[in-house]
PDB file of N, CA and C in Angstrom:
ATOM      1  N   LEU E   1       8.570  12.681   2.337  1.00 82.00           N
ATOM      2  CA  LEU E   1       7.448  12.871   1.369  1.00 82.00           C
ATOM      3  C   LEU E   1       7.801  14.173   0.631  1.00 82.00           C
ATOM      4  N   VAL E   2       8.807  14.201  -0.164  1.00 92.00           N
ATOM      5  CA  VAL E   2       9.138  15.286  -0.950  1.00 92.00           C
ATOM      6  C   VAL E   2       9.042  14.914  -2.485  1.00 92.00           C
ATOM      7  N   LEU E   3       9.629  13.853  -2.860  1.00 94.00           N
ATOM      8  CA  LEU E   3       9.647  13.437  -4.257  1.00 94.00           C
ATOM      9  C   LEU E   3       8.261  13.324  -4.869  1.00 94.00           C
ATOM     10  N   CYS E   4       7.323  13.092  -4.130  1.00 94.00           N
ATOM     11  CA  CYS E   4       5.899  12.971  -4.621  1.00 94.00           C
ATOM     12  C   CYS E   4       5.360  14.316  -5.085  1.00 94.00           C
ATOM     13  N   SER E   5       5.976  15.436  -4.482  1.00 95.00           N
ATOM     14  CA  SER E   5       5.428  16.748  -4.769  1.00 95.00           C
ATOM     15  C   SER E   5       6.244  17.656  -5.628  1.00 95.00           C
ATOM     16  N   VAL E   6       7.533  17.257  -5.980  1.00 95.00           N
ATOM     17  CA  VAL E   6       8.313  18.137  -6.815  1.00 95.00           C
ATOM     18  C   VAL E   6       7.853  17.940  -8.275  1.00 95.00           C
ATOM     19  N   ARG E   7       7.968  19.009  -9.085  1.00 93.00           N
ATOM     20  CA  ARG E   7       7.510  18.938 -10.460  1.00 93.00           C
ATOM     21  C   ARG E   7       8.450  18.175 -11.311  1.00 93.00           C
ATOM     22  N   ASP E   8       9.722  18.289 -11.092  1.00 97.00           N
ATOM     23  CA  ASP E   8      10.766  17.615 -11.940  1.00 97.00           C
ATOM     24  C   ASP E   8      11.677  16.774 -11.080  1.00 97.00           C
ATOM     25  N   VAL E   9      11.280  15.444 -10.953  1.00 97.00           N
ATOM     26  CA  VAL E   9      12.038  14.646 -10.010  1.00 97.00           C
ATOM     27  C   VAL E   9      13.449  14.381 -10.433  1.00 97.00           C
ATOM     28  N   PRO E  10      13.713  14.123 -11.725  1.00 98.00           N
ATOM     29  CA  PRO E  10      15.131  13.982 -12.150  1.00 98.00           C
ATOM     30  C   PRO E  10      15.934  15.252 -11.830  1.00 98.00           C
ATOM     31  N   ARG E  11      15.451  16.331 -12.058  1.00 98.00           N
ATOM     32  CA  ARG E  11      16.255  17.666 -11.800  1.00 98.00           C
ATOM     33  C   ARG E  11      16.466  17.847 -10.353  1.00 98.00           C
ATOM     34  N   ALA E  12      15.415  17.521  -9.552  1.00 97.00           N
ATOM     35  CA  ALA E  12      15.635  17.683  -8.100  1.00 97.00           C
ATOM     36  C   ALA E  12      16.687  16.673  -7.588  1.00 97.00           C
ATOM     37  N   LEU E  13      16.612  15.427  -8.037  1.00 98.00           N
ATOM     38  CA  LEU E  13      17.597  14.453  -7.597  1.00 98.00           C
ATOM     39  C   LEU E  13      19.019  14.775  -8.124  1.00 98.00           C
ATOM     40  N   ALA E  14      19.070  15.386  -9.292  1.00 98.00           N
ATOM     41  CA  ALA E  14      20.451  15.763  -9.843  1.00 98.00           C
ATOM     42  C   ALA E  14      21.037  16.872  -8.959  1.00 98.00           C
ATOM     43  N   GLU E  15      20.169  17.760  -8.492  1.00 97.00           N
ATOM     44  CA  GLU E  15      20.645  18.908  -7.661  1.00 97.00           C
ATOM     45  C   GLU E  15      21.062  18.299  -6.304  1.00 97.00           C
ATOM     46  N   LEU E  16      20.268  17.431  -5.761  1.00 97.00           N
ATOM     47  CA  LEU E  16      20.624  16.827  -4.433  1.00 97.00           C
ATOM     48  C   LEU E  16      21.981  16.044  -4.667  1.00 97.00           C
ATOM     49  N   ARG E  17      22.187  15.332  -5.647  1.00 97.00           N
ATOM     50  CA  ARG E  17      23.429  14.578  -5.939  1.00 97.00           C
ATOM     51  C   ARG E  17      24.565  15.570  -6.008  1.00 97.00           C
ATOM     52  N   ARG E  18      24.296  16.735  -6.634  1.00 97.00           N
ATOM     53  CA  ARG E  18      25.350  17.711  -6.759  1.00 97.00           C
ATOM     54  C   ARG E  18      25.748  18.336  -5.520  1.00 97.00           C
ATOM     55  N   VAL E  19      24.874  18.624  -4.602  1.00 97.00           N
ATOM     56  CA  VAL E  19      25.278  19.284  -3.362  1.00 97.00           C
ATOM     57  C   VAL E  19      25.620  18.300  -2.298  1.00 97.00           C
ATOM     58  N   LEU E  20      25.296  17.031  -2.443  1.00 97.00           N
ATOM     59  CA  LEU E  20      25.648  16.049  -1.385  1.00 97.00           C
ATOM     60  C   LEU E  20      27.139  15.667  -1.625  1.00 97.00           C
ATOM     61  N   ARG E  21      27.940  15.618  -0.508  1.00 97.00           N
ATOM     62  CA  ARG E  21      29.287  15.239  -0.666  1.00 97.00           C
ATOM     63  C   ARG E  21      29.374  13.713  -1.034  1.00 97.00           C
ATOM     64  N   PRO E  22      30.524  13.318  -1.796  1.00 96.00           N
ATOM     65  CA  PRO E  22      30.652  11.849  -1.975  1.00 96.00           C
ATOM     66  C   PRO E  22      30.677  11.062  -0.827  1.00 96.00           C
ATOM     67  N   GLY E  23      29.807  10.017  -0.841  1.00 96.00           N
ATOM     68  CA  GLY E  23      29.567   9.138   0.232  1.00 96.00           C
ATOM     69  C   GLY E  23      28.471   9.634   1.193  1.00 96.00           C
ATOM     70  N   GLY E  24      27.893  10.860   0.859  1.00 97.00           N
ATOM     71  CA  GLY E  24      26.772  11.461   1.666  1.00 97.00           C
ATOM     72  C   GLY E  24      25.583  10.554   1.565  1.00 97.00           C
ATOM     73  N   GLN E  25      24.778  10.649   2.613  1.00 97.00           N
ATOM     74  CA  GLN E  25      23.580   9.745   2.700  1.00 97.00           C
ATOM     75  C   GLN E  25      22.329  10.494   2.548  1.00 97.00           C
ATOM     76  N   VAL E  26      21.399   9.914   1.925  1.00 96.00           N
ATOM     77  CA  VAL E  26      20.029  10.411   1.830  1.00 96.00           C
ATOM     78  C   VAL E  26      19.094   9.397   2.487  1.00 96.00           C
ATOM     79  N   ARG E  27      18.314   9.812   3.425  1.00 97.00           N
ATOM     80  CA  ARG E  27      17.258   8.970   3.981  1.00 97.00           C
ATOM     81  C   ARG E  27      15.960   9.362   3.419  1.00 97.00           C
ATOM     82  N   PHE E  28      15.115   8.431   3.059  1.00 97.00           N
ATOM     83  CA  PHE E  28      13.850   8.858   2.337  1.00 97.00           C
ATOM     84  C   PHE E  28      12.660   8.152   2.894  1.00 97.00           C
ATOM     85  N   PHE E  29      11.564   8.775   2.907  1.00 96.00           N
ATOM     86  CA  PHE E  29      10.225   8.166   3.168  1.00 96.00           C
ATOM     87  C   PHE E  29       9.330   8.809   2.135  1.00 96.00           C
ATOM     88  N   GLU E  30       8.874   7.998   1.247  1.00 96.00           N
ATOM     89  CA  GLU E  30       8.108   8.539   0.123  1.00 96.00           C
ATOM     90  C   GLU E  30       6.879   7.655  -0.215  1.00 96.00           C
ATOM     91  N   HIS E  31       5.826   8.307  -0.732  1.00 90.00           N
ATOM     92  CA  HIS E  31       4.801   7.633  -1.381  1.00 90.00           C
ATOM     93  C   HIS E  31       5.290   6.870  -2.602  1.00 90.00           C
ATOM     94  N   GLY E  32       4.618   5.869  -2.963  1.00 91.00           N
ATOM     95  CA  GLY E  32       4.958   5.154  -4.179  1.00 91.00           C
ATOM     96  C   GLY E  32       3.865   4.346  -4.709  1.00 91.00           C
ATOM     97  N   ARG E  33       4.049   3.900  -5.935  1.00 93.00           N
ATOM     98  CA  ARG E  33       3.069   2.963  -6.631  1.00 93.00           C
ATOM     99  C   ARG E  33       3.039   1.751  -5.804  1.00 93.00           C
ATOM    100  N   GLY E  34       1.794   1.226  -5.677  1.00 90.00           N
ATOM    101  CA  GLY E  34       1.740  -0.011  -4.850  1.00 90.00           C
ATOM    102  C   GLY E  34       0.414  -0.767  -5.112  1.00 90.00           C
ATOM    103  N   GLY E  35       0.243  -1.865  -4.584  1.00 87.00           N
ATOM    104  CA  GLY E  35      -0.951  -2.619  -4.648  1.00 87.00           C
ATOM    105  C   GLY E  35      -0.926  -3.343  -5.983  1.00 87.00           C
ATOM    106  N   GLY E  36      -2.155  -3.840  -6.303  1.00 91.00           N
ATOM    107  CA  GLY E  36      -2.366  -4.605  -7.609  1.00 91.00           C
ATOM    108  C   GLY E  36      -2.731  -3.542  -8.728  1.00 91.00           C
ATOM    109  N   ARG E  37      -3.242  -4.162  -9.690  1.00 94.00           N
ATOM    110  CA  ARG E  37      -3.579  -3.362 -10.902  1.00 94.00           C
ATOM    111  C   ARG E  37      -4.576  -2.387 -10.666  1.00 94.00           C
ATOM    112  N   ALA E  38      -5.677  -2.755  -9.926  1.00 95.00           N
ATOM    113  CA  ALA E  38      -6.709  -1.876  -9.582  1.00 95.00           C
ATOM    114  C   ALA E  38      -6.193  -0.587  -8.861  1.00 95.00           C
ATOM    115  N   MET E  39      -5.278  -0.891  -7.836  1.00 96.00           N
ATOM    116  CA  MET E  39      -4.786   0.273  -7.064  1.00 96.00           C
ATOM    117  C   MET E  39      -3.969   1.089  -7.947  1.00 96.00           C
ATOM    118  N   THR E  40      -3.159   0.496  -8.703  1.00 95.00           N
ATOM    119  CA  THR E  40      -2.272   1.305  -9.614  1.00 95.00           C
ATOM    120  C   THR E  40      -3.084   2.218 -10.516  1.00 95.00           C
ATOM    121  N   PHE E  41      -4.138   1.581 -11.031  1.00 96.00           N
ATOM    122  CA  PHE E  41      -5.109   2.349 -11.970  1.00 96.00           C
ATOM    123  C   PHE E  41      -5.696   3.548 -11.240  1.00 96.00           C
ATOM    124  N   THR E  42      -6.078   3.261 -10.017  1.00 96.00           N
ATOM    125  CA  THR E  42      -6.690   4.246  -9.123  1.00 96.00           C
ATOM    126  C   THR E  42      -5.598   5.382  -8.869  1.00 96.00           C
ATOM    127  N   GLN E  43      -4.433   5.060  -8.474  1.00 97.00           N
ATOM    128  CA  GLN E  43      -3.397   5.999  -8.133  1.00 97.00           C
ATOM    129  C   GLN E  43      -3.164   6.892  -9.385  1.00 97.00           C
ATOM    130  N   ARG E  44      -3.030   6.248 -10.560  1.00 96.00           N
ATOM    131  CA  ARG E  44      -2.683   7.089 -11.807  1.00 96.00           C
ATOM    132  C   ARG E  44      -3.902   7.983 -12.118  1.00 96.00           C
ATOM    133  N   ALA E  45      -5.103   7.434 -12.012  1.00 97.00           N
ATOM    134  CA  ALA E  45      -6.318   8.415 -12.240  1.00 97.00           C
ATOM    135  C   ALA E  45      -6.373   9.515 -11.291  1.00 97.00           C
ATOM    136  N   LEU E  46      -6.021   9.237 -10.021  1.00 97.00           N
ATOM    137  CA  LEU E  46      -6.018  10.429  -9.076  1.00 97.00           C
ATOM    138  C   LEU E  46      -4.890  11.339  -9.405  1.00 97.00           C
ATOM    139  N   ASP E  47      -3.769  10.884  -9.829  1.00 96.00           N
ATOM    140  CA  ASP E  47      -2.716  11.702 -10.232  1.00 96.00           C
ATOM    141  C   ASP E  47      -3.037  12.666 -11.334  1.00 96.00           C
ATOM    142  N   ARG E  48      -3.888  12.224 -12.249  1.00 96.00           N
ATOM    143  CA  ARG E  48      -4.256  12.975 -13.451  1.00 96.00           C
ATOM    144  C   ARG E  48      -5.392  13.961 -13.163  1.00 96.00           C
ATOM    145  N   THR E  49      -6.051  13.810 -12.048  1.00 96.00           N
ATOM    146  CA  THR E  49      -7.270  14.591 -11.759  1.00 96.00           C
ATOM    147  C   THR E  49      -7.222  15.405 -10.415  1.00 96.00           C
ATOM    148  N   LEU E  50      -7.724  14.794  -9.442  1.00 94.00           N
ATOM    149  CA  LEU E  50      -7.996  15.475  -8.221  1.00 94.00           C
ATOM    150  C   LEU E  50      -6.834  15.641  -7.252  1.00 94.00           C
ATOM    151  N   TRP E  51      -6.041  14.514  -7.156  1.00 95.00           N
ATOM    152  CA  TRP E  51      -5.033  14.457  -5.983  1.00 95.00           C
ATOM    153  C   TRP E  51      -4.066  15.650  -5.883  1.00 95.00           C
ATOM    154  N   PRO E  52      -3.306  15.952  -7.045  1.00 96.00           N
ATOM    155  CA  PRO E  52      -2.266  17.000  -6.959  1.00 96.00           C
ATOM    156  C   PRO E  52      -2.821  18.331  -6.476  1.00 96.00           C
ATOM    157  N   PRO E  53      -3.933  18.773  -7.050  1.00 95.00           N
ATOM    158  CA  PRO E  53      -4.388  20.112  -6.616  1.00 95.00           C
ATOM    159  C   PRO E  53      -4.903  20.132  -5.181  1.00 95.00           C
ATOM    160  N   LEU E  54      -5.380  18.987  -4.614  1.00 94.00           N
ATOM    161  CA  LEU E  54      -5.874  18.912  -3.282  1.00 94.00           C
ATOM    162  C   LEU E  54      -4.784  18.622  -2.365  1.00 94.00           C
ATOM    163  N   SER E  55      -3.662  18.156  -2.745  1.00 94.00           N
ATOM    164  CA  SER E  55      -2.628  17.692  -1.806  1.00 94.00           C
ATOM    165  C   SER E  55      -1.287  18.307  -2.000  1.00 94.00           C
ATOM    166  N   GLY E  56      -1.243  19.532  -2.402  1.00 93.00           N
ATOM    167  CA  GLY E  56       0.102  20.294  -2.536  1.00 93.00           C
ATOM    168  C   GLY E  56       0.893  19.782  -3.620  1.00 93.00           C
ATOM    169  N   GLY E  57       0.397  19.247  -4.735  1.00 94.00           N
ATOM    170  CA  GLY E  57       1.112  18.696  -5.847  1.00 94.00           C
ATOM    171  C   GLY E  57       1.594  17.282  -5.685  1.00 94.00           C
ATOM    172  N   CYS E  58       1.159  16.599  -4.667  1.00 95.00           N
ATOM    173  CA  CYS E  58       1.630  15.211  -4.419  1.00 95.00           C
ATOM    174  C   CYS E  58       1.072  14.239  -5.572  1.00 95.00           C
ATOM    175  N   HIS E  59       1.999  13.404  -5.945  1.00 96.00           N
ATOM    176  CA  HIS E  59       1.649  12.316  -6.927  1.00 96.00           C
ATOM    177  C   HIS E  59       1.808  10.975  -6.339  1.00 96.00           C
ATOM    178  N   LEU E  60       0.792  10.169  -6.343  1.00 95.00           N
ATOM    179  CA  LEU E  60       0.826   8.849  -5.639  1.00 95.00           C
ATOM    180  C   LEU E  60       1.486   7.837  -6.400  1.00 95.00           C
ATOM    181  N   SER E  61       1.602   7.793  -7.710  1.00 94.00           N
ATOM    182  CA  SER E  61       2.089   6.621  -8.407  1.00 94.00           C
ATOM    183  C   SER E  61       3.591   6.806  -8.853  1.00 94.00           C
ATOM    184  N   ARG E  62       4.281   7.595  -8.364  1.00 95.00           N
ATOM    185  CA  ARG E  62       5.717   7.709  -8.742  1.00 95.00           C
ATOM    186  C   ARG E  62       6.451   6.562  -8.096  1.00 95.00           C
ATOM    187  N   GLU E  63       7.599   6.281  -8.616  1.00 96.00           N
ATOM    188  CA  GLU E  63       8.503   5.228  -8.143  1.00 96.00           C
ATOM    189  C   GLU E  63       9.840   5.778  -7.581  1.00 96.00           C
ATOM    190  N   PRO E  64       9.809   6.191  -6.332  1.00 97.00           N
ATOM    191  CA  PRO E  64      11.031   6.799  -5.838  1.00 97.00           C
ATOM    192  C   PRO E  64      12.289   6.044  -5.782  1.00 97.00           C
ATOM    193  N   VAL E  65      12.223   4.769  -5.648  1.00 97.00           N
ATOM    194  CA  VAL E  65      13.396   3.947  -5.578  1.00 97.00           C
ATOM    195  C   VAL E  65      14.034   3.886  -7.015  1.00 97.00           C
ATOM    196  N   ALA E  66      13.156   3.769  -7.996  1.00 97.00           N
ATOM    197  CA  ALA E  66      13.752   3.799  -9.330  1.00 97.00           C
ATOM    198  C   ALA E  66      14.287   5.191  -9.741  1.00 97.00           C
ATOM    199  N   ALA E  67      13.605   6.195  -9.245  1.00 98.00           N
ATOM    200  CA  ALA E  67      14.090   7.571  -9.467  1.00 98.00           C
ATOM    201  C   ALA E  67      15.433   7.826  -8.927  1.00 98.00           C
ATOM    202  N   LEU E  68      15.629   7.344  -7.724  1.00 98.00           N
ATOM    203  CA  LEU E  68      16.944   7.459  -7.020  1.00 98.00           C
ATOM    204  C   LEU E  68      18.054   6.709  -7.691  1.00 98.00           C
ATOM    205  N   ARG E  69      17.762   5.530  -8.202  1.00 98.00           N
ATOM    206  CA  ARG E  69      18.699   4.610  -8.879  1.00 98.00           C
ATOM    207  C   ARG E  69      19.061   5.358 -10.227  1.00 98.00           C
ATOM    208  N   GLU E  70      18.058   5.858 -10.958  1.00 98.00           N
ATOM    209  CA  GLU E  70      18.272   6.527 -12.173  1.00 98.00           C
ATOM    210  C   GLU E  70      19.058   7.774 -12.070  1.00 98.00           C
ATOM    211  N   ALA E  71      19.052   8.478 -10.924  1.00 98.00           N
ATOM    212  CA  ALA E  71      19.769   9.680 -10.720  1.00 98.00           C
ATOM    213  C   ALA E  71      21.186   9.347 -10.245  1.00 98.00           C
ATOM    214  N   GLY E  72      21.601   8.045 -10.199  1.00 98.00           N
ATOM    215  CA  GLY E  72      22.952   7.781  -9.904  1.00 98.00           C
ATOM    216  C   GLY E  72      23.243   7.482  -8.365  1.00 98.00           C
ATOM    217  N   PHE E  73      22.235   7.410  -7.535  1.00 98.00           N
ATOM    218  CA  PHE E  73      22.478   7.103  -6.197  1.00 98.00           C
ATOM    219  C   PHE E  73      22.615   5.537  -6.017  1.00 98.00           C
ATOM    220  N   THR E  74      23.495   5.186  -4.969  1.00 98.00           N
ATOM    221  CA  THR E  74      23.592   3.829  -4.646  1.00 98.00           C
ATOM    222  C   THR E  74      22.534   3.545  -3.563  1.00 98.00           C
ATOM    223  N   LEU E  75      21.700   2.542  -3.732  1.00 98.00           N
ATOM    224  CA  LEU E  75      20.645   2.270  -2.832  1.00 98.00           C
ATOM    225  C   LEU E  75      21.135   1.417  -1.711  1.00 98.00           C
ATOM    226  N   GLY E  76      20.879   1.759  -0.462  1.00 97.00           N
ATOM    227  CA  GLY E  76      21.082   0.971   0.686  1.00 97.00           C
ATOM    228  C   GLY E  76      19.841   0.222   1.033  1.00 97.00           C
ATOM    229  N   PRO E  77      19.712  -0.193   2.264  1.00 97.00           N
ATOM    230  CA  PRO E  77      18.475  -0.844   2.635  1.00 97.00           C
ATOM    231  C   PRO E  77      17.199  -0.073   2.530  1.00 97.00           C
ATOM    232  N   TYR E  78      16.216  -0.681   1.956  1.00 97.00           N
ATOM    233  CA  TYR E  78      14.876   0.039   1.925  1.00 97.00           C
ATOM    234  C   TYR E  78      13.796  -0.985   2.077  1.00 97.00           C
ATOM    235  N   ARG E  79      12.685  -0.609   2.490  1.00 97.00           N
ATOM    236  CA  ARG E  79      11.482  -1.475   2.597  1.00 97.00           C
ATOM    237  C   ARG E  79      10.246  -0.773   2.339  1.00 97.00           C
ATOM    238  N   GLN E  80       9.291  -1.568   1.782  1.00 95.00           N
ATOM    239  CA  GLN E  80       7.923  -1.149   1.571  1.00 95.00           C
ATOM    240  C   GLN E  80       7.209  -1.006   2.929  1.00 95.00           C
ATOM    241  N   VAL E  81       6.434   0.013   3.094  1.00 95.00           N
ATOM    242  CA  VAL E  81       5.613   0.171   4.273  1.00 95.00           C
ATOM    243  C   VAL E  81       4.238   0.625   3.978  1.00 95.00           C
ATOM    244  N   MET E  82       3.277   0.277   4.819  1.00 95.00           N
ATOM    245  CA  MET E  82       1.968   0.754   4.604  1.00 95.00           C
ATOM    246  C   MET E  82       1.600   1.724   5.657  1.00 95.00           C
ATOM    247  N   MET E  83       1.013   2.852   5.325  1.00 92.00           N
ATOM    248  CA  MET E  83       0.577   3.947   6.179  1.00 92.00           C
ATOM    249  C   MET E  83      -0.889   4.178   5.943  1.00 92.00           C
ATOM    250  N   PRO E  84      -1.806   3.981   6.884  1.00 91.00           N
ATOM    251  CA  PRO E  84      -1.487   3.338   8.154  1.00 91.00           C
ATOM    252  C   PRO E  84      -1.190   1.840   8.095  1.00 91.00           C
ATOM    253  N   GLU E  85      -0.582   1.400   9.120  1.00 90.00           N
ATOM    254  CA  GLU E  85      -0.076  -0.010   9.125  1.00 90.00           C
ATOM    255  C   GLU E  85      -1.321  -0.980   9.120  1.00 90.00           C
ATOM    256  N   HIS E  86      -2.318  -0.614   9.859  1.00 91.00           N
ATOM    257  CA  HIS E  86      -3.435  -1.481   9.953  1.00 91.00           C
ATOM    258  C   HIS E  86      -4.667  -0.694   9.524  1.00 91.00           C
ATOM    259  N   GLY E  87      -5.623  -1.341   8.868  1.00 88.00           N
ATOM    260  CA  GLY E  87      -6.699  -0.650   8.294  1.00 88.00           C
ATOM    261  C   GLY E  87      -6.846  -0.795   6.786  1.00 88.00           C
ATOM    262  N   PRO E  88      -7.667  -0.052   6.184  1.00 91.00           N
ATOM    263  CA  PRO E  88      -7.907  -0.160   4.724  1.00 91.00           C
ATOM    264  C   PRO E  88      -6.644   0.437   3.949  1.00 91.00           C
ATOM    265  N   ALA E  89      -6.348  -0.198   2.862  1.00 92.00           N
ATOM    266  CA  ALA E  89      -5.245   0.314   1.977  1.00 92.00           C
ATOM    267  C   ALA E  89      -5.833   1.406   1.096  1.00 92.00           C
ATOM    268  N   LEU E  90      -5.303   2.518   1.288  1.00 94.00           N
ATOM    269  CA  LEU E  90      -5.693   3.750   0.550  1.00 94.00           C
ATOM    270  C   LEU E  90      -4.688   3.938  -0.535  1.00 94.00           C
ATOM    271  N   PRO E  91      -5.073   4.824  -1.608  1.00 94.00           N
ATOM    272  CA  PRO E  91      -4.111   5.090  -2.603  1.00 94.00           C
ATOM    273  C   PRO E  91      -2.850   5.758  -2.071  1.00 94.00           C
ATOM    274  N   SER E  92      -2.871   6.427  -0.951  1.00 94.00           N
ATOM    275  CA  SER E  92      -1.688   7.055  -0.436  1.00 94.00           C
ATOM    276  C   SER E  92      -0.981   6.191   0.582  1.00 94.00           C
ATOM    277  N   SER E  93      -1.396   4.944   0.828  1.00 95.00           N
ATOM    278  CA  SER E  93      -0.906   4.108   1.909  1.00 95.00           C
ATOM    279  C   SER E  93       0.433   3.486   1.451  1.00 95.00           C
ATOM    280  N   TYR E  94       0.720   3.347   0.220  1.00 96.00           N
ATOM    281  CA  TYR E  94       1.946   2.575  -0.228  1.00 96.00           C
ATOM    282  C   TYR E  94       3.125   3.503  -0.208  1.00 96.00           C
ATOM    283  N   CYS E  95       4.057   3.280   0.691  1.00 96.00           N
ATOM    284  CA  CYS E  95       5.283   4.082   0.928  1.00 96.00           C
ATOM    285  C   CYS E  95       6.497   3.194   0.930  1.00 96.00           C
ATOM    286  N   VAL E  96       7.682   3.896   0.754  1.00 97.00           N
ATOM    287  CA  VAL E  96       8.970   3.210   0.837  1.00 97.00           C
ATOM    288  C   VAL E  96       9.868   4.087   1.836  1.00 97.00           C
ATOM    289  N   LEU E  97      10.618   3.293   2.596  1.00 97.00           N
ATOM    290  CA  LEU E  97      11.431   3.979   3.664  1.00 97.00           C
ATOM    291  C   LEU E  97      12.860   3.386   3.471  1.00 97.00           C
ATOM    292  N   GLY E  98      13.865   4.162   3.289  1.00 98.00           N
ATOM    293  CA  GLY E  98      15.169   3.749   3.116  1.00 98.00           C
ATOM    294  C   GLY E  98      16.289   4.698   3.056  1.00 98.00           C
ATOM    295  N   THR E  99      17.443   4.259   2.567  1.00 98.00           N
ATOM    296  CA  THR E  99      18.687   5.010   2.612  1.00 98.00           C
ATOM    297  C   THR E  99      19.365   4.917   1.240  1.00 98.00           C
ATOM    298  N   ALA E 100      19.895   5.943   0.690  1.00 98.00           N
ATOM    299  CA  ALA E 100      20.795   5.904  -0.435  1.00 98.00           C
ATOM    300  C   ALA E 100      21.959   6.732  -0.214  1.00 98.00           C
ATOM    301  N   TRP E 101      22.974   6.537  -1.022  1.00 98.00           N
ATOM    302  CA  TRP E 101      24.258   7.213  -0.902  1.00 98.00           C
ATOM    303  C   TRP E 101      24.643   7.752  -2.278  1.00 98.00           C
ATOM    304  N   ARG E 102      25.289   8.961  -2.193  1.00 98.00           N
ATOM    305  CA  ARG E 102      26.002   9.402  -3.366  1.00 98.00           C
ATOM    306  C   ARG E 102      27.321   8.687  -3.531  1.00 98.00           C
ATOM    307  N   PRO E 103      27.521   8.040  -4.694  1.00 95.00           N
ATOM    308  CA  PRO E 103      28.775   7.242  -4.807  1.00 95.00           C
ATOM    309  C   PRO E 103      30.091   8.175  -4.601  1.00 95.00           C
ATOM    310  N   SER E 104      31.102   7.539  -4.201  1.00 89.00           N
ATOM    311  CA  SER E 104      32.383   8.315  -3.917  1.00 89.00           C
ATOM    312  C   SER E 104      33.019   8.683  -5.221  1.00 89.00           C
TER     313      SER E 104
END
């Protein structure tokens, strides 16, 4: 849960790619956009108002898999997970867990 809180995701991922050796692995567990239209609307509304100041700069509606791909990482296996697994779906419940590599 780092990419949800950094101010400049492309810059952070560019630096990660720079310092990671070729073939190096990144394991990630991140919040992400999820649910239907109503949940996406709610996540975006929270991102523009209350959520970041109350949660250390966290943004709920970012797309970490797309950001990793755009930064030039090769995506390995990843899956969408709900946190908590059982119970109501909250704006912060939609997460992604996976692996990416810096290309050789």
